Short mmCIF file of C-alpha atoms and ligand atoms in Angstrom, two decimals:
data_model
loop_
_atom_site.label_atom_id
_atom_site.label_comp_id
_atom_site.label_asym_id
_atom_site.label_seq_id
_atom_site.Cartn_x
_atom_site.Cartn_y
_atom_site.Cartn_z
CA MET M 367 14.08 9.59 49.99
CA LEU M 368 11.92 7.82 52.37
CA ILE M 369 11.81 4.34 51.76
CA GLY M 370 9.13 2.05 53.14
CA ASP M 371 10.19 -1.44 53.26
CA GLY M 372 6.88 -2.97 51.89
CA PHE M 373 4.63 -0.35 51.74
CA GLY M 374 2.63 -1.14 48.27
CA LEU M 375 -0.68 1.26 47.48
CA ALA M 376 -2.83 -0.96 50.21
CA GLN M 377 -0.47 -0.26 53.23
CA MET M 378 -0.80 3.41 51.93
CA SER M 379 -4.76 3.20 52.43
CA ALA M 380 -4.48 1.65 55.82
CA LEU M 381 -2.64 4.63 56.76
CA MET M 382 -4.26 7.22 55.79
CA TYR M 383 -7.39 5.12 57.75
CA GLN M 384 -5.53 4.38 60.36
CA ASN M 385 -4.55 8.00 61.15
CA GLY M 386 -8.70 8.89 60.67
CA ASN M 387 -7.24 10.71 57.26
CA ARG M 388 -4.73 12.93 58.72
CA CYS M 389 -1.79 11.06 56.62
CA SER M 390 1.31 12.91 56.37
CA LEU M 391 0.80 11.88 52.48
CA GLU M 392 -2.06 13.89 51.79
CA ALA M 393 0.09 16.86 51.89
CA PHE M 394 2.46 15.80 48.80
CA PRO M 395 1.62 17.83 45.56
CA VAL M 396 2.54 14.98 43.18
CA ILE M 397 1.61 11.03 42.90
CA GLY M 398 3.11 8.52 40.59
CA LEU M 399 3.20 4.93 40.11
CA HIS M 400 6.31 2.76 39.93
CA LYS M 401 6.87 -0.87 39.23
CA THR M 402 8.54 -3.14 40.23
CA THR M 403 10.20 -5.97 38.75
CA SER M 404 13.54 -7.05 39.10
CA TYR M 405 15.56 -8.12 36.59
CA ASP M 406 14.83 -12.30 37.25
CA ASN M 407 11.97 -12.61 38.62
CA LEU M 408 8.03 -10.87 38.57
CA ILE M 409 8.47 -9.58 42.24
CA THR M 410 11.49 -7.98 43.82
CA ASP M 411 13.26 -8.27 46.73
CA SER M 412 14.59 -5.10 48.50
CA ALA M 413 18.54 -5.64 47.43
CA ALA M 414 17.52 -5.97 44.07
CA GLY M 415 14.14 -2.91 44.24
CA ALA M 416 17.04 -0.66 46.15
CA THR M 417 19.75 -1.32 43.81
CA ALA M 418 16.77 0.14 41.33
CA PHE M 419 16.70 2.99 43.23
CA SER M 420 20.40 3.68 43.80
CA CYS M 421 21.79 2.87 40.46
CA GLY M 422 18.52 3.26 38.04
CA LYS M 423 19.39 -0.66 37.03
CA LYS M 424 16.85 -4.10 36.93
CA THR M 425 19.29 -6.14 38.67
CA TYR M 426 18.91 -10.20 39.76
CA ASN M 427 17.28 -10.51 43.09
CA ALA M 428 19.69 -10.19 46.16
CA ALA M 429 22.02 -8.44 43.85
CA ILE M 430 23.22 -5.08 46.12
CA GLY M 431 24.77 -2.18 44.50
CA MET M 432 25.29 -4.88 41.15
CA ASP M 433 24.12 -4.99 37.72
CA LYS M 434 22.69 -8.58 36.31
CA ASP M 435 26.57 -9.57 35.44
CA THR M 436 27.65 -8.75 38.97
CA LEU M 437 29.42 -5.93 37.47
CA ALA M 438 29.50 -2.48 40.83
CA CYS M 439 27.45 0.02 40.21
CA ARG M 440 27.87 4.05 41.85
CA THR M 441 25.07 4.59 43.37
CA ILE M 442 22.77 7.72 44.03
CA LEU M 443 25.11 8.14 47.34
CA GLU M 444 28.06 7.81 46.28
CA GLN M 445 28.29 10.02 43.43
CA ALA M 446 26.81 12.56 45.90
CA GLU M 447 30.40 12.22 47.56
CA ASP M 448 31.78 12.49 44.55
CA ARG M 449 30.52 15.90 44.16
CA GLN M 450 30.69 16.94 47.88
CA MET M 451 27.68 16.56 48.78
CA ALA M 452 27.08 15.13 52.75
CA THR M 453 25.37 11.24 52.52
CA GLY M 454 23.12 10.02 55.30
CA MET M 455 21.27 7.18 55.94
CA VAL M 456 18.52 6.12 58.75
CA VAL M 457 16.83 2.72 58.99
CA THR M 458 14.86 0.29 61.04
CA SER M 459 17.11 -2.39 60.00
CA PRO M 460 20.61 -3.33 60.70
CA ILE M 461 22.50 -0.69 58.87
CA THR M 462 23.52 -3.58 56.77
CA HIS M 463 20.56 -4.74 55.16
CA ALA M 464 19.61 -4.94 51.90
CA THR M 465 17.97 -1.73 51.27
CA PRO M 466 20.22 0.36 52.49
CA ALA M 467 23.48 -2.19 51.72
CA SER M 468 22.68 -1.43 48.22
CA PHE M 469 23.10 2.66 48.00
CA ILE M 470 26.77 1.98 49.61
CA ALA M 471 27.70 -1.81 48.75
CA HIS M 472 28.72 -3.70 46.41
CA VAL M 473 28.33 -7.30 46.58
CA PRO M 474 26.45 -9.75 44.28
CA VAL M 475 24.51 -11.65 48.37
CA ARG M 476 22.74 -9.53 50.04
CA THR M 477 23.22 -11.76 53.38
CA LEU M 478 27.08 -10.92 52.61
CA ASN M 479 26.64 -8.88 56.21
CA GLU M 480 30.28 -8.58 56.61
CA GLU M 481 31.32 -7.79 53.37
CA ILE M 482 28.56 -4.94 53.18
CA ALA M 483 29.91 -3.13 56.67
CA GLU M 484 33.53 -2.74 54.57
CA ASP M 485 32.30 -1.23 52.09
CA PHE M 486 31.55 1.98 54.77
CA MET M 487 35.63 1.70 54.49
CA ASP M 488 35.10 3.07 51.38
CA THR M 489 32.57 6.38 51.34
CA GLU M 490 32.53 9.44 53.33
CA ILE M 491 29.67 8.77 54.35
CA ASP M 492 28.91 11.62 56.99
CA LEU M 493 26.22 9.91 58.97
CA PHE M 494 24.82 6.79 59.75
CA ILE M 495 21.99 5.44 62.10
CA GLY M 496 20.42 2.14 62.05
CA GLY M 497 21.15 -1.72 63.57
CA GLY M 498 23.76 -4.75 63.33
CA GLN M 499 26.59 -3.43 64.97
CA ARG M 500 28.30 -6.66 65.69
CA TYR M 501 28.89 -6.90 61.96
CA PHE M 502 31.25 -4.01 62.16
CA GLU M 503 33.31 -5.41 65.65
CA ARG M 504 32.95 -8.87 65.70
CA ARG M 505 33.35 -10.69 62.91
CA ALA M 506 35.41 -13.94 61.05
CA ASP M 507 38.29 -11.81 59.68
CA ASP M 508 38.74 -9.71 63.46
CA ARG M 509 38.17 -6.64 62.31
CA ASN M 510 37.49 -3.76 64.56
CA LEU M 511 35.52 -1.53 61.78
CA ILE M 512 34.35 0.70 64.94
CA LYS M 513 37.69 0.96 65.95
CA GLU M 514 38.86 2.07 61.60
CA LEU M 515 36.22 4.68 61.63
CA GLU M 516 36.57 6.22 64.96
CA ALA M 517 40.27 5.97 63.57
CA LYS M 518 39.14 8.34 60.30
CA GLY M 519 36.94 10.81 62.34
CA TYR M 520 33.50 9.99 63.25
CA TYR M 521 32.20 10.07 65.98
CA ILE M 522 30.52 6.35 67.03
CA TYR M 523 27.88 6.55 69.78
CA SER M 524 25.94 2.23 70.72
CA TYR M 525 22.87 1.94 72.27
CA PHE M 526 24.51 -0.13 74.02
CA ASN M 527 25.79 3.09 76.30
CA THR M 528 24.03 6.18 74.61
CA ASP M 529 19.79 6.21 74.48
CA LEU M 530 19.84 8.70 70.79
CA ALA M 531 17.74 10.85 71.90
CA ARG M 532 20.07 12.11 74.84
CA ILE M 533 22.15 13.14 71.65
CA HIS M 534 20.40 16.68 70.84
CA ARG M 535 22.76 18.14 68.61
CA LEU M 536 25.88 17.06 66.45
CA ASP M 537 28.78 18.23 65.69
CA LYS M 538 29.19 18.63 62.54
CA LYS M 539 32.99 18.65 61.61
CA ARG M 540 32.47 15.82 62.30
CA ASN M 541 31.06 12.23 61.24
CA PHE M 542 28.95 10.43 63.16
CA ALA M 543 27.70 7.34 63.30
CA TYR M 544 24.54 5.82 65.60
CA PHE M 545 23.73 1.28 66.61
CA SER M 546 20.66 0.96 67.77
CA ALA M 547 20.96 -2.46 68.09
CA ASP M 548 23.42 -4.59 67.62
CA ASN M 549 21.62 -7.24 64.92
CA GLN M 550 17.36 -6.02 64.29
CA PRO M 551 16.40 -2.73 66.25
CA VAL M 552 13.61 -3.88 68.28
CA SER M 553 9.66 -3.02 66.50
CA ALA M 554 7.62 -0.14 66.53
CA ILE M 555 5.03 -1.80 68.49
CA GLN M 556 8.01 -3.30 71.32
CA GLY M 557 9.04 0.63 71.55
CA ARG M 558 11.23 1.65 69.47
CA THR M 559 10.32 5.27 68.52
CA TYR M 560 14.06 6.83 66.85
CA LEU M 561 13.37 6.95 63.02
CA PRO M 562 11.35 10.49 63.73
CA TYR M 563 13.95 11.68 66.20
CA ALA M 564 16.68 9.85 64.07
CA ALA M 565 15.73 11.80 61.05
CA ARG M 566 14.74 15.71 62.61
CA LEU M 567 18.53 15.51 64.17
CA ALA M 568 20.09 14.57 60.68
CA MET M 569 18.81 16.64 58.70
CA PRO M 570 19.54 20.09 59.90
CA PHE M 571 23.67 18.29 60.28
CA LEU M 572 23.84 17.86 57.14
CA ASP M 573 22.58 20.50 55.47
CA ALA M 574 25.43 22.18 58.00
CA ARG M 575 27.89 19.54 56.33
CA SER M 576 28.33 20.63 52.59
CA GLU M 577 27.11 23.63 50.58
CA LYS M 578 26.77 21.95 48.01
CA GLY M 579 23.14 19.63 49.72
CA PHE M 580 22.80 16.99 50.99
CA PHE M 581 21.63 13.26 49.79
CA LEU M 582 18.83 11.38 53.00
CA MET M 583 18.07 7.94 52.59
CA ILE M 584 15.42 7.07 55.70
CA GLU M 585 13.93 3.69 55.20
CA GLY M 586 10.71 2.08 57.68
CA SER M 587 12.47 -1.13 57.57
CA GLN M 588 9.98 -3.21 59.23
CA ILE M 589 6.23 -2.29 57.60
CA ASP M 590 7.78 -4.98 55.58
CA TRP M 591 8.69 -7.71 58.05
CA GLY M 592 5.26 -6.60 59.51
CA GLY M 593 3.41 -7.97 56.04
CA HIS M 594 5.89 -11.41 56.52
CA ALA M 595 4.44 -12.04 59.47
CA LYS M 596 1.00 -11.11 58.60
CA ASP M 597 0.85 -9.31 61.78
CA ALA M 598 -1.61 -6.56 61.41
CA PRO M 599 -0.75 -4.71 64.69
CA MET M 600 2.51 -4.30 63.72
CA MET M 601 2.21 -3.63 60.02
CA LEU M 602 -0.08 -0.63 61.53
CA ALA M 603 2.55 0.57 63.99
CA GLU M 604 5.11 0.54 61.24
CA LEU M 605 3.22 2.32 59.35
CA LYS M 606 2.23 5.44 62.19
CA ASP M 607 6.14 5.30 62.79
CA PHE M 608 7.03 5.49 59.02
CA ASP M 609 3.84 8.45 58.92
CA ASP M 610 5.87 10.57 61.62
CA THR M 611 9.09 10.42 60.12
CA ILE M 612 7.96 11.80 56.80
CA LYS M 613 5.84 14.36 58.85
CA GLU M 614 9.87 15.69 59.79
CA VAL M 615 10.72 15.59 56.36
CA LEU M 616 7.56 17.75 55.64
CA LYS M 617 8.10 20.04 58.23
CA PHE M 618 12.18 20.54 57.56
CA ALA M 619 11.60 20.85 54.20
CA ALA M 620 8.43 23.61 54.29
CA LEU M 621 11.42 25.68 56.01
CA ASP M 622 14.37 25.09 53.84
CA ARG M 623 11.90 24.81 50.58
CA GLU M 624 15.05 23.51 48.91
CA THR M 625 14.67 19.96 49.68
CA LEU M 626 13.09 16.93 47.03
CA VAL M 627 11.51 14.59 49.04
CA ILE M 628 10.49 11.77 47.99
CA VAL M 629 8.46 8.83 49.44
CA THR M 630 7.72 5.47 47.83
CA GLY M 631 8.77 1.62 48.56
CA ASP M 632 10.95 -0.83 47.10
CA HIS M 633 7.70 -3.60 46.86
CA GLU M 634 4.51 -3.86 48.71
CA CYS M 635 4.46 -7.26 51.06
CA GLY M 636 1.22 -9.39 51.70
CA GLY M 637 -1.03 -8.30 49.31
CA VAL M 638 -2.99 -6.27 52.38
CA THR M 639 -6.52 -5.21 52.21
CA ILE M 640 -8.37 -3.77 54.61
CA GLN M 641 -11.25 -5.99 55.50
CA PRO M 642 -15.42 -5.35 55.82
CA GLY M 643 -16.36 -4.54 59.35
CA SER M 644 -12.77 -2.10 59.88
CA LYS M 645 -13.45 1.66 61.27
CA PHE M 646 -10.72 5.22 61.38
CA LYS M 647 -8.48 3.77 63.82
CA LYS M 648 -9.48 0.19 63.80
CA LEU M 649 -8.55 -1.48 60.89
CA ASP M 650 -9.29 -4.93 59.91
CA LEU M 651 -6.26 -6.28 57.82
CA ALA M 652 -6.38 -9.61 55.84
CA PHE M 653 -3.06 -11.14 53.98
CA SER M 654 -3.10 -13.00 50.67
CA THR M 655 0.49 -14.20 50.73
CA ASN M 656 3.85 -14.29 53.79
CA GLY M 657 5.87 -12.69 50.93
CA HIS M 658 6.14 -9.85 48.76
CA THR M 659 3.99 -9.18 45.55
CA ALA M 660 3.91 -7.07 41.98
CA SER M 661 1.89 -4.54 43.03
CA LEU M 662 2.47 -0.76 42.00
CA VAL M 663 3.69 1.20 44.40
CA PRO M 664 2.88 4.72 44.85
CA VAL M 665 5.79 7.39 44.79
CA TYR M 666 5.16 10.70 46.40
CA ALA M 667 7.17 13.93 45.54
CA TYR M 668 7.36 17.70 47.76
CA GLY M 669 9.97 20.60 46.97
CA PRO M 670 11.15 21.68 43.87
CA LYS M 671 11.32 19.16 40.50
CA ALA M 672 8.85 17.08 42.66
CA GLU M 673 6.86 17.53 39.51
CA LEU M 674 9.27 14.93 37.58
CA PHE M 675 7.72 12.16 39.68
CA ARG M 676 3.76 12.23 37.96
CA GLY M 677 2.88 9.29 36.60
CA THR M 678 3.87 5.41 35.43
CA TYR M 679 7.19 4.19 35.63
CA ASP M 680 9.86 1.39 35.70
CA ASN M 681 11.72 1.16 39.35
CA THR M 682 14.47 2.37 37.64
CA GLN M 683 13.35 5.83 36.28
CA ILE M 684 13.44 6.66 40.17
CA TYR M 685 17.22 6.98 40.51
CA PHE M 686 16.72 8.73 36.90
CA LYS M 687 14.15 11.57 37.75
CA MET M 688 16.97 12.25 41.06
CA VAL M 689 19.59 12.87 39.00
CA GLU M 690 17.49 14.89 36.92
CA ALA M 691 16.54 16.79 39.79
CA LEU M 692 19.76 17.66 40.88
CA GLY M 693 21.28 18.90 37.94
CA TRP M 694 23.95 16.33 36.61
ZN1 LIG Y 825 10.56 -8.49 52.47
#
């Protein structure tokens, strides 16, 4: 599953025109639309948006893996673990940020980064790549979760002394984690390039980890940040990075033929429009807000059971459609 944070219809069209009509999404045979509204707000945040995908429940903005009554819900990633599938997450935000957190953690408020990091100890997630190292090792409670993960058998690497691009193959006998930043990874326009590579590294690894298959969540986390900053070059660079990542996933899925690929966003951000005077690869974008909007968000599906994702539905249906596709 690929989530473009802040990836709405306008961002999708910007991607198509920025790349001169050679966008990865055009290879997808199935398109749907989802409604992003959360339990308590017409305009969702990433926590409620991602919890809708991970648990199939509408919840309040800021809730991580919890329903509207703050009861923890078992996420699709945790259920995949229960069924001996391999699981992974690859993101360009801190790994404790709202979207990845909503697949693995259960806290009432998204800002509780250290508590979210603790919830990684309660799973056997096979692979994770993202920022947020500080929440694992420089904590108010003095626990060192990196040491604890190593004691559990993880190989752990850090941007601090290892370039991810120098890691060419992962040992399939052990779980793997890579911290790409102490807190937030830099943006694509500042030179961050690891997301497509991380996706390419993760898929064969997870595929080899279990005979039961794998669940992988990949997030292009910073498309949203481009929207909040009303920064068109930043947003376009993040969209390109997301597109390159989708291409890697499609390459794997086309060969594998057993992998369902779902691409969507948790919400739109920025109320983006392409302005008159724009040209292919040279877009003039305007923003109507520096926040999220309630625009419908596209869903692209490829592979076995992709047809389930056709139509217009609530964001919570994405969870139920994945469950149906998995035959659970
Ligand atoms: Zn946002």
